[in-house]
Amino acid sequence: MICKCPNCGKALIYSIENKSLTCPSCNSKFSPSGTIEEELYSQFESMECDIYKCTTCGAELTINDVEAATFCGYCGQPTIVFNRVSSWEKPEKIIPFSVTRDEAERAIRKYLRKSIFTKKKLRNFKTERICGIYVPFWLYDMDYRSQQTIKGTEGHGKDARTYYYFRECECSFSNLTVDASKRLDNRSSQRLEPYDFSDAKDFNIGYLSGFYADRYDVTSEYGKYDATYNARELYNEEVIKTIPAHSVSITADSPTYKINSVTYALLPVWFLSFLDDKKKCYTIMVNGQTGKVIGALPYVKARIIIPTLVLGSLLSMTSFKFVETLLTGDDISKTFEVLIALIAAIVAIFKFGIKYWDKIRTSIYLTTASDINKYAEERQEE
Amino acid sequence: MFLLPLILGIGIGFGLAYAMVGFLAVKSNDIGNSKGDFQDFADNTVHIKVAENNVSGGNFYDL
């Protein structure tokens, strides 16, 4: 949709620096709430927008005609076509962009410079495209209550004792975010958190001027399952902190919750895409309010294997000497206990390693645009 | 008594190296790997009633 300058008729752009709508032609500035379009649409629950559809990933975005939609904001493919004029349900809240395009790009470059396991060429990437998208979110306010039995161990070795702890707790969550777009993986959108909702404004179409905007395709009814799941995770983490033990697990849980309100909101995200030597696309995201950067770059295998081999050899030699002294003794039962403890230690160490590698593999997967393409293929096959 | 310490030594050594390089790779290459936490969404702190080591669940007291 477009907000036009009352003075010269050109399309206005929302200026992050001035927090106002600015005319690129006559440099006039207006408050987002004072435009003719806002007065026109404020009385309606919905608004009419030009819909641009991406034929690769299926995303449907709207953009004003200040810049032509030549590529998809989500998957970065130049396969976007003007589709139709459609009626969109108006969001209730919006957090306007506070981070400018340049600041977002600078923040990404600053972080990627530290990626020592990545090719230098990739670290000094050439930006293919960068665009700001208002991503749809549902915000849930809910009361959460639960009674739990938690099992934990106090002490170590022979002194280890298992205890059961009871917790009966209640709390209220507000603005629990669940992304309402199928294109954006929940694991990515959660990493954009937290947003500061004290800066949230009542929705006004003026804020969209100059940015892409997506509309929800996950209903609030469906999103509430994610919201309660997230609430449960947050709540359990907090309750477990009160348990004075290790190896803690929840053995019985009886949660009840009540959703008090659901708000439809648009939250700002910068999407920056670039290509590697093999033309593989990477998309790094930046929280458009706080500037938090989200993404991961692939590592050069040699830079992983060589340090692992060198470090592994050195540590193996030291460990060999250490284990040899531990296992020399006449007491067979004690030697057996030491052996079991060492095997348990090795398993625990490898588990730690696997956790880290899983983490980075997932992040790289989320950063590459291929997951969006795969999602599109699945949708097309349906 | 040479082979067993050798195997265990290699297991510990390469296990540690694998975990350490993994940790460094996450620190170096994975950016913004965190979610909003309890304090970001909760209006108030959790009100907790506690009964420790009491399977019947009675004798609650406030934490």
Coordinates of C-alpha atoms in Angstrom, one line a residue:
Chain A
M1 CA 0.0 0.0 0.0
I2 CA 1.1 3.6 -0.5
C3 CA 1.0 6.7 1.5
K4 CA 1.2 9.7 -0.8
C5 CA 2.7 13.0 0.0
P6 CA -0.1 15.6 0.3
N7 CA 2.3 18.3 -1.1
C8 CA 3.7 16.6 -4.3
G9 CA 1.9 13.3 -4.6
K10 CA 5.0 11.1 -4.5
A11 CA 5.0 7.9 -2.4
L12 CA 6.2 8.5 1.2
I13 CA 8.9 6.3 2.9
Y14 CA 9.0 5.6 6.6
S15 CA 12.3 7.1 7.9
I16 CA 13.9 5.1 10.7
E17 CA 16.1 8.0 11.7
N18 CA 13.3 10.6 11.9
K19 CA 10.6 8.2 13.0
S20 CA 8.4 9.9 10.4
L21 CA 7.1 9.5 6.9
T22 CA 9.4 11.3 4.6
C23 CA 8.9 12.4 1.0
P24 CA 12.0 11.6 -1.1
S25 CA 11.0 14.2 -3.6
C26 CA 10.1 17.4 -1.6
N27 CA 11.6 16.2 1.8
S28 CA 8.4 16.9 3.6
K29 CA 7.9 15.0 6.9
F30 CA 4.7 13.6 8.3
S31 CA 3.6 11.7 11.3
P32 CA 2.5 8.1 10.4
S33 CA -0.8 8.7 12.1
G34 CA -1.6 11.8 10.1
T35 CA -1.8 10.5 6.6
I36 CA -4.9 10.6 4.4
E37 CA -4.5 6.8 3.9
E38 CA -4.6 6.3 7.7
E39 CA -7.8 8.3 8.0
L40 CA -9.2 6.3 5.1
Y41 CA -8.3 2.9 6.6
S42 CA -8.7 3.6 10.3
Q43 CA -12.4 2.9 10.3
F44 CA -12.0 -0.6 8.7
E45 CA -10.9 -3.9 10.2
S46 CA -9.1 -4.8 6.9
M47 CA -7.1 -2.9 4.3
E48 CA -6.5 -3.5 0.6
C49 CA -3.0 -4.3 -0.6
D50 CA -1.1 -5.3 -3.7
I51 CA 0.0 -8.9 -3.2
Y52 CA 3.3 -10.1 -4.7
K53 CA 3.6 -13.9 -4.8
C54 CA 6.9 -15.8 -5.0
T55 CA 6.6 -18.7 -7.3
T56 CA 9.6 -20.4 -5.6
C57 CA 8.6 -20.4 -2.0
G58 CA 4.9 -19.4 -2.1
A59 CA 5.4 -16.4 0.1
E60 CA 2.7 -13.6 -0.4
L61 CA 4.1 -10.2 0.6
T62 CA 3.0 -6.7 0.1
I63 CA 5.2 -3.7 -0.6
N64 CA 4.5 -0.2 -1.5
D65 CA 5.4 1.0 -5.0
V66 CA 8.4 3.0 -3.8
E67 CA 10.6 0.1 -4.9
A68 CA 9.4 -2.5 -7.3
A69 CA 9.2 -6.0 -5.8
T70 CA 11.9 -7.8 -7.9
F71 CA 12.8 -10.5 -5.5
C72 CA 11.3 -12.5 -2.7
G73 CA 12.1 -11.1 0.8
Y74 CA 12.2 -14.5 2.3
C75 CA 14.0 -16.8 -0.1
G76 CA 15.8 -14.2 -2.1
Q77 CA 14.7 -15.6 -5.5
P78 CA 13.8 -13.3 -8.3
T79 CA 10.7 -15.2 -9.0
I80 CA 8.2 -12.8 -7.7
V81 CA 5.1 -11.8 -9.6
F82 CA 2.3 -9.3 -9.0
N83 CA -0.7 -11.4 -8.1
R84 CA -3.7 -9.5 -7.1
V85 CA -5.2 -6.8 -4.9
S86 CA -6.3 -8.5 -1.7
S87 CA -8.0 -7.5 1.5
W88 CA -5.7 -7.9 4.6
E89 CA -6.9 -8.1 8.2
K90 CA -5.4 -5.1 10.0
P91 CA -2.9 -5.9 12.7
E92 CA -3.5 -4.4 16.1
K93 CA 0.1 -3.6 17.1
I94 CA 3.3 -2.9 15.3
I95 CA 6.9 -2.3 16.4
P96 CA 8.4 0.1 13.9
F97 CA 12.0 -0.5 12.6
S98 CA 14.6 1.2 14.8
V99 CA 17.6 -0.4 13.1
T100 CA 18.5 1.1 9.7
R101 CA 19.5 -1.0 6.7
D102 CA 23.2 0.2 7.1
E103 CA 23.2 -0.6 10.8
A104 CA 21.9 -4.1 10.1
E105 CA 24.5 -4.8 7.5
R106 CA 27.3 -3.4 9.7
A107 CA 26.2 -5.6 12.6
I108 CA 26.2 -8.7 10.4
R109 CA 29.7 -7.9 9.1
K110 CA 31.0 -7.3 12.6
Y111 CA 29.8 -10.7 13.8
L112 CA 30.9 -12.6 10.7
R113 CA 34.4 -11.2 10.9
K114 CA 34.8 -13.4 14.0
S115 CA 33.9 -16.6 12.2
I116 CA 37.4 -18.1 12.2
F117 CA 36.3 -21.5 10.8
T118 CA 34.7 -19.9 7.7
K119 CA 36.3 -19.1 4.3
K120 CA 37.6 -15.5 4.2
K121 CA 35.7 -14.8 1.0
L122 CA 32.4 -15.8 2.7
R123 CA 33.2 -13.6 5.8
N124 CA 33.7 -10.6 3.5
F125 CA 30.5 -11.4 1.6
K126 CA 29.1 -9.2 -1.2
T127 CA 25.5 -8.4 -0.3
E128 CA 23.1 -9.7 -2.8
R129 CA 20.1 -8.1 -1.4
I130 CA 18.8 -6.7 1.9
C131 CA 15.2 -6.0 2.8
G132 CA 13.1 -5.2 5.8
I133 CA 10.0 -7.3 6.4
Y134 CA 7.3 -6.8 8.9
V135 CA 6.7 -10.4 10.0
P136 CA 3.3 -11.4 11.5
F137 CA 3.2 -12.6 15.1
W138 CA 0.6 -13.6 17.5
L139 CA 1.1 -12.2 21.0
Y140 CA -0.5 -14.3 23.8
D141 CA -1.2 -13.1 27.4
M142 CA -1.8 -16.2 29.6
D143 CA -1.9 -17.4 33.1
Y144 CA 0.0 -20.6 33.7
R145 CA -0.2 -22.9 36.7
S146 CA 1.2 -26.3 37.5
Q147 CA 1.9 -28.9 40.1
Q148 CA 5.0 -30.9 39.5
T149 CA 7.0 -33.7 41.0
I150 CA 10.7 -33.3 40.2
K151 CA 13.4 -36.0 40.6
G152 CA 16.9 -34.9 41.4
T153 CA 20.2 -36.3 42.7
E154 CA 22.2 -34.7 45.6
G155 CA 25.8 -35.6 46.1
H156 CA 28.2 -37.5 43.9
G157 CA 29.6 -41.1 43.7
K158 CA 28.8 -43.2 46.7
D159 CA 27.1 -40.2 48.5
A160 CA 24.6 -39.7 45.7
R161 CA 21.0 -39.7 46.9
T162 CA 17.8 -39.4 44.8
Y163 CA 15.2 -37.0 46.1
Y164 CA 11.7 -36.0 45.0
Y165 CA 10.7 -32.4 45.1
F166 CA 7.3 -30.9 44.8
R167 CA 6.5 -27.5 43.2
E168 CA 3.2 -25.8 43.0
C169 CA 3.6 -22.6 41.0
E170 CA 1.7 -20.0 39.0
C171 CA 2.7 -17.1 36.8
S172 CA 1.4 -14.8 34.1
F173 CA 3.0 -14.4 30.7
S174 CA 2.5 -11.4 28.5
N175 CA 3.3 -10.9 24.8
L176 CA 4.4 -14.4 24.4
T177 CA 5.4 -14.4 20.7
V178 CA 4.5 -17.0 18.2
D179 CA 5.3 -16.3 14.5
A180 CA 2.2 -16.5 12.3
S181 CA 4.0 -17.1 9.0
K182 CA 4.6 -20.7 7.7
R183 CA 7.6 -19.5 5.7
L184 CA 9.6 -18.6 8.7
D185 CA 10.8 -21.6 10.8
N186 CA 9.8 -21.3 14.4
R187 CA 13.4 -22.0 15.5
S188 CA 14.5 -18.9 13.6
S189 CA 11.7 -16.7 14.8
Q190 CA 12.3 -17.7 18.4
R191 CA 15.9 -16.7 18.1
L192 CA 14.8 -13.2 17.1
E193 CA 13.4 -12.8 20.6
P194 CA 13.2 -10.8 22.7
Y195 CA 11.3 -7.7 21.4
D196 CA 10.6 -4.8 23.7
F197 CA 6.9 -4.3 23.6
S198 CA 7.0 -1.0 25.5
D199 CA 7.9 0.4 22.1
A200 CA 4.9 -1.2 20.3
K201 CA 2.5 1.2 18.6
D202 CA -1.1 0.9 17.6
F203 CA -1.0 -0.3 14.0
N204 CA -0.8 2.4 11.3
I205 CA -0.2 1.7 7.6
G206 CA 2.3 4.6 7.5
Y207 CA 4.9 2.4 9.2
L208 CA 4.8 -0.1 6.4
S209 CA 5.8 2.4 3.8
G210 CA 9.2 1.4 2.3
F211 CA 9.1 -2.1 3.8
Y212 CA 7.8 -5.5 2.8
A213 CA 5.0 -6.9 5.0
D214 CA 3.7 -10.4 5.4
R215 CA 0.3 -11.5 6.6
Y216 CA -0.5 -14.4 8.8
D217 CA -1.2 -17.8 7.4
V218 CA -1.1 -19.6 10.8
T219 CA -4.3 -18.9 12.7
S220 CA -4.3 -17.7 16.4
E221 CA -6.1 -20.9 17.2
Y222 CA -3.3 -23.0 15.8
G223 CA -0.6 -20.7 17.2
K224 CA -1.9 -21.2 20.8
Y225 CA -0.4 -24.7 20.8
D226 CA 3.1 -23.2 20.1
A227 CA 2.4 -20.5 22.7
T228 CA 1.5 -23.0 25.5
Y229 CA 4.5 -25.2 24.5
N230 CA 6.8 -22.2 24.8
A231 CA 5.2 -21.1 28.1
R232 CA 5.7 -24.6 29.5
E233 CA 9.4 -24.6 28.5
L234 CA 10.0 -21.2 30.0
Y235 CA 8.1 -22.1 33.2
N236 CA 9.8 -25.5 33.6
E237 CA 13.3 -23.9 33.2
E238 CA 12.4 -21.4 35.9
V239 CA 11.1 -24.0 38.3
I240 CA 14.0 -26.3 37.8
K241 CA 16.3 -23.5 38.9
T242 CA 14.8 -23.8 42.4
I243 CA 15.8 -27.5 42.7
P244 CA 19.1 -27.9 44.7
A245 CA 20.2 -31.0 42.9
H246 CA 21.7 -32.2 39.6
S247 CA 20.4 -34.7 37.0
V248 CA 17.0 -33.1 37.4
S249 CA 13.9 -34.4 35.6
I250 CA 10.2 -33.7 35.8
T251 CA 8.4 -37.0 36.6
A252 CA 4.9 -35.6 37.0
D253 CA 3.3 -32.4 35.6
S254 CA -0.2 -31.2 35.7
P255 CA -0.3 -27.8 33.9
T256 CA -3.4 -25.7 33.4
Y257 CA -3.4 -22.4 31.5
K258 CA -5.8 -19.7 30.6
I259 CA -5.3 -17.5 27.5
N260 CA -6.5 -14.0 28.5
S261 CA -5.9 -12.2 25.2
V262 CA -4.4 -12.7 21.7
T263 CA -3.0 -9.7 19.7
Y264 CA -2.1 -9.7 16.0
A265 CA 1.2 -7.7 15.6
L266 CA 3.8 -7.0 13.0
L267 CA 7.4 -7.2 14.1
P268 CA 10.4 -5.8 12.2
V269 CA 13.1 -8.1 10.7
W270 CA 15.9 -7.4 8.3
F271 CA 16.8 -10.2 5.8
L272 CA 20.2 -10.0 4.2
S273 CA 21.1 -12.6 1.5
F274 CA 24.4 -13.4 -0.1
L275 CA 25.8 -16.1 -2.3
D276 CA 28.9 -18.3 -1.9
D277 CA 31.2 -19.6 -4.7
K278 CA 28.7 -22.3 -5.6
K279 CA 25.8 -19.8 -5.8
K280 CA 24.3 -21.2 -2.6
C281 CA 22.2 -18.6 -0.9
Y282 CA 22.6 -17.6 2.8
T283 CA 20.1 -15.5 4.6
I284 CA 21.1 -13.8 7.8
M285 CA 18.4 -12.1 9.9
V286 CA 18.5 -9.1 12.1
N287 CA 15.9 -8.1 14.7
G288 CA 14.8 -4.7 13.3
Q289 CA 14.2 -3.3 16.8
T290 CA 17.2 -4.5 18.9
G291 CA 19.8 -5.3 16.2
K292 CA 20.3 -8.9 17.3
V293 CA 21.9 -10.9 14.5
I294 CA 20.8 -14.4 13.8
G295 CA 22.5 -16.9 11.5
A296 CA 25.4 -19.3 11.0
L297 CA 28.0 -19.7 8.3
P298 CA 29.4 -23.1 7.1
Y299 CA 32.8 -24.1 8.3
V300 CA 35.8 -25.2 6.2
K301 CA 36.2 -28.9 7.0
A302 CA 40.0 -28.8 7.0
R303 CA 39.9 -26.1 9.7
I304 CA 37.8 -28.4 11.9
I305 CA 39.6 -31.7 11.2
I306 CA 43.2 -30.5 11.6
P307 CA 42.7 -28.9 15.1
T308 CA 40.7 -31.9 16.2
L309 CA 43.4 -34.3 15.2
V310 CA 46.2 -32.3 16.7
L311 CA 44.4 -31.5 19.9
G312 CA 43.0 -35.1 20.1
S313 CA 46.5 -36.6 19.7
L314 CA 48.0 -34.3 22.4
L315 CA 45.1 -35.0 24.8
S316 CA 45.2 -38.7 24.1
M317 CA 48.8 -39.0 25.1
T318 CA 48.2 -37.1 28.4
S319 CA 45.0 -39.1 29.0
F320 CA 46.8 -42.4 28.3
K321 CA 49.4 -41.6 31.1
F322 CA 46.6 -40.6 33.5
V323 CA 44.4 -43.6 32.8
E324 CA 47.4 -46.0 33.1
T325 CA 48.1 -44.7 36.6
L326 CA 44.5 -45.0 37.6
L327 CA 44.2 -48.6 36.4
T328 CA 47.4 -49.9 38.1
G329 CA 46.4 -51.4 41.3
D330 CA 45.8 -54.8 42.9
D331 CA 42.3 -54.1 44.0
I332 CA 40.2 -55.6 41.1
S333 CA 36.9 -54.2 42.3
K334 CA 38.3 -50.7 42.6
T335 CA 39.9 -50.9 39.1
F336 CA 36.5 -52.1 37.7
E337 CA 34.8 -49.1 39.3
V338 CA 37.4 -46.7 37.8
L339 CA 36.9 -48.4 34.4
I340 CA 33.1 -47.8 34.5
A341 CA 33.6 -44.2 35.6
L342 CA 36.0 -43.6 32.7
I343 CA 33.7 -45.1 30.1
A344 CA 30.8 -43.0 31.5
A345 CA 33.1 -39.9 31.3
I346 CA 33.9 -40.7 27.6
V347 CA 30.2 -41.1 26.8
A348 CA 29.4 -37.8 28.6
I349 CA 32.2 -35.9 26.7
F350 CA 31.0 -37.2 23.3
K351 CA 27.4 -36.2 24.2
F352 CA 28.6 -32.7 24.9
G353 CA 30.4 -32.6 21.5
I354 CA 27.4 -34.0 19.7
K355 CA 25.2 -31.3 21.3
Y356 CA 27.5 -28.5 20.0
W357 CA 27.7 -29.9 16.5
D358 CA 24.0 -30.5 16.3
K359 CA 23.5 -26.9 17.3
I360 CA 25.7 -25.5 14.6
R361 CA 24.3 -27.8 11.9
T362 CA 20.8 -26.7 12.7
S363 CA 21.8 -23.1 12.5
I364 CA 23.5 -23.5 9.2
Y365 CA 20.5 -25.3 7.9
L366 CA 18.2 -22.5 9.0
T367 CA 20.5 -19.9 7.4
T368 CA 20.6 -21.5 4.0
A369 CA 17.7 -20.6 1.8
S370 CA 17.4 -24.3 0.7
D371 CA 15.0 -25.0 3.7
I372 CA 12.6 -22.5 2.3
N373 CA 12.9 -24.0 -1.1
K374 CA 12.3 -27.4 0.2
Y375 CA 9.2 -26.2 2.1
A376 CA 8.0 -24.7 -1.2
E377 CA 8.5 -27.9 -3.1
E378 CA 6.5 -29.8 -0.4
R379 CA 3.8 -27.2 -0.7
Q380 CA 3.7 -27.5 -4.5
E381 CA 3.5 -31.3 -4.3
E382 CA 0.5 -31.1 -2.0
Chain B
M1 CA 47.5 -53.7 30.7
F2 CA 48.6 -51.5 27.9
L3 CA 45.8 -51.7 25.3
L4 CA 43.0 -50.8 27.7
P5 CA 44.5 -47.5 28.9
L6 CA 45.5 -46.7 25.3
I7 CA 41.9 -47.1 24.1
L8 CA 40.5 -45.2 27.0
G9 CA 43.1 -42.5 26.6
I10 CA 42.3 -42.1 22.9
G11 CA 38.6 -42.0 23.8
I12 CA 39.0 -39.3 26.3
G13 CA 41.5 -37.3 24.2
F14 CA 39.6 -37.3 21.0
G15 CA 36.3 -36.9 22.9
L16 CA 37.6 -33.7 24.5
A17 CA 39.0 -32.4 21.2
Y18 CA 35.7 -33.1 19.5
A19 CA 33.7 -31.2 22.2
M20 CA 36.2 -28.4 22.4
V21 CA 36.4 -27.7 18.7
G22 CA 32.5 -28.0 18.5
F23 CA 32.3 -25.4 21.3
L24 CA 34.6 -23.1 19.5
A25 CA 32.7 -23.6 16.2
V26 CA 29.4 -22.6 17.9
K27 CA 31.1 -19.6 19.5
S28 CA 32.7 -18.5 16.2
N29 CA 30.1 -19.4 13.5
D30 CA 26.7 -19.5 15.2
I31 CA 25.4 -16.0 15.9
G32 CA 22.4 -15.1 18.1
N33 CA 21.8 -18.6 19.3
S34 CA 19.5 -17.7 22.1
K35 CA 15.8 -17.3 22.7
G36 CA 13.8 -15.0 24.9
D37 CA 13.9 -16.2 28.5
F38 CA 11.4 -16.3 31.4
Q39 CA 12.1 -12.7 32.5
D40 CA 11.3 -11.4 29.0
F41 CA 7.7 -12.7 29.0
A42 CA 6.6 -13.1 32.6
D43 CA 4.8 -10.2 34.3
N44 CA 5.8 -11.4 37.7
T45 CA 8.1 -13.9 39.3
V46 CA 6.9 -17.5 39.7
H47 CA 5.0 -17.9 42.9
I48 CA 6.3 -21.1 44.2
K49 CA 5.0 -23.4 46.9
V50 CA 7.4 -26.2 47.9
A51 CA 7.3 -29.6 49.6
E52 CA 10.6 -31.4 49.4
N53 CA 11.0 -35.2 49.6
N54 CA 7.4 -35.6 50.5
V55 CA 5.7 -37.9 48.0
S56 CA 2.2 -37.2 49.4
G57 CA 2.6 -33.6 48.3
G58 CA 1.5 -32.2 51.7
N59 CA 3.3 -29.6 54.0
F60 CA 3.7 -27.0 51.3
Y61 CA 5.5 -23.8 52.2
D62 CA 6.3 -20.6 50.2
L63 CA 9.7 -20.3 48.7

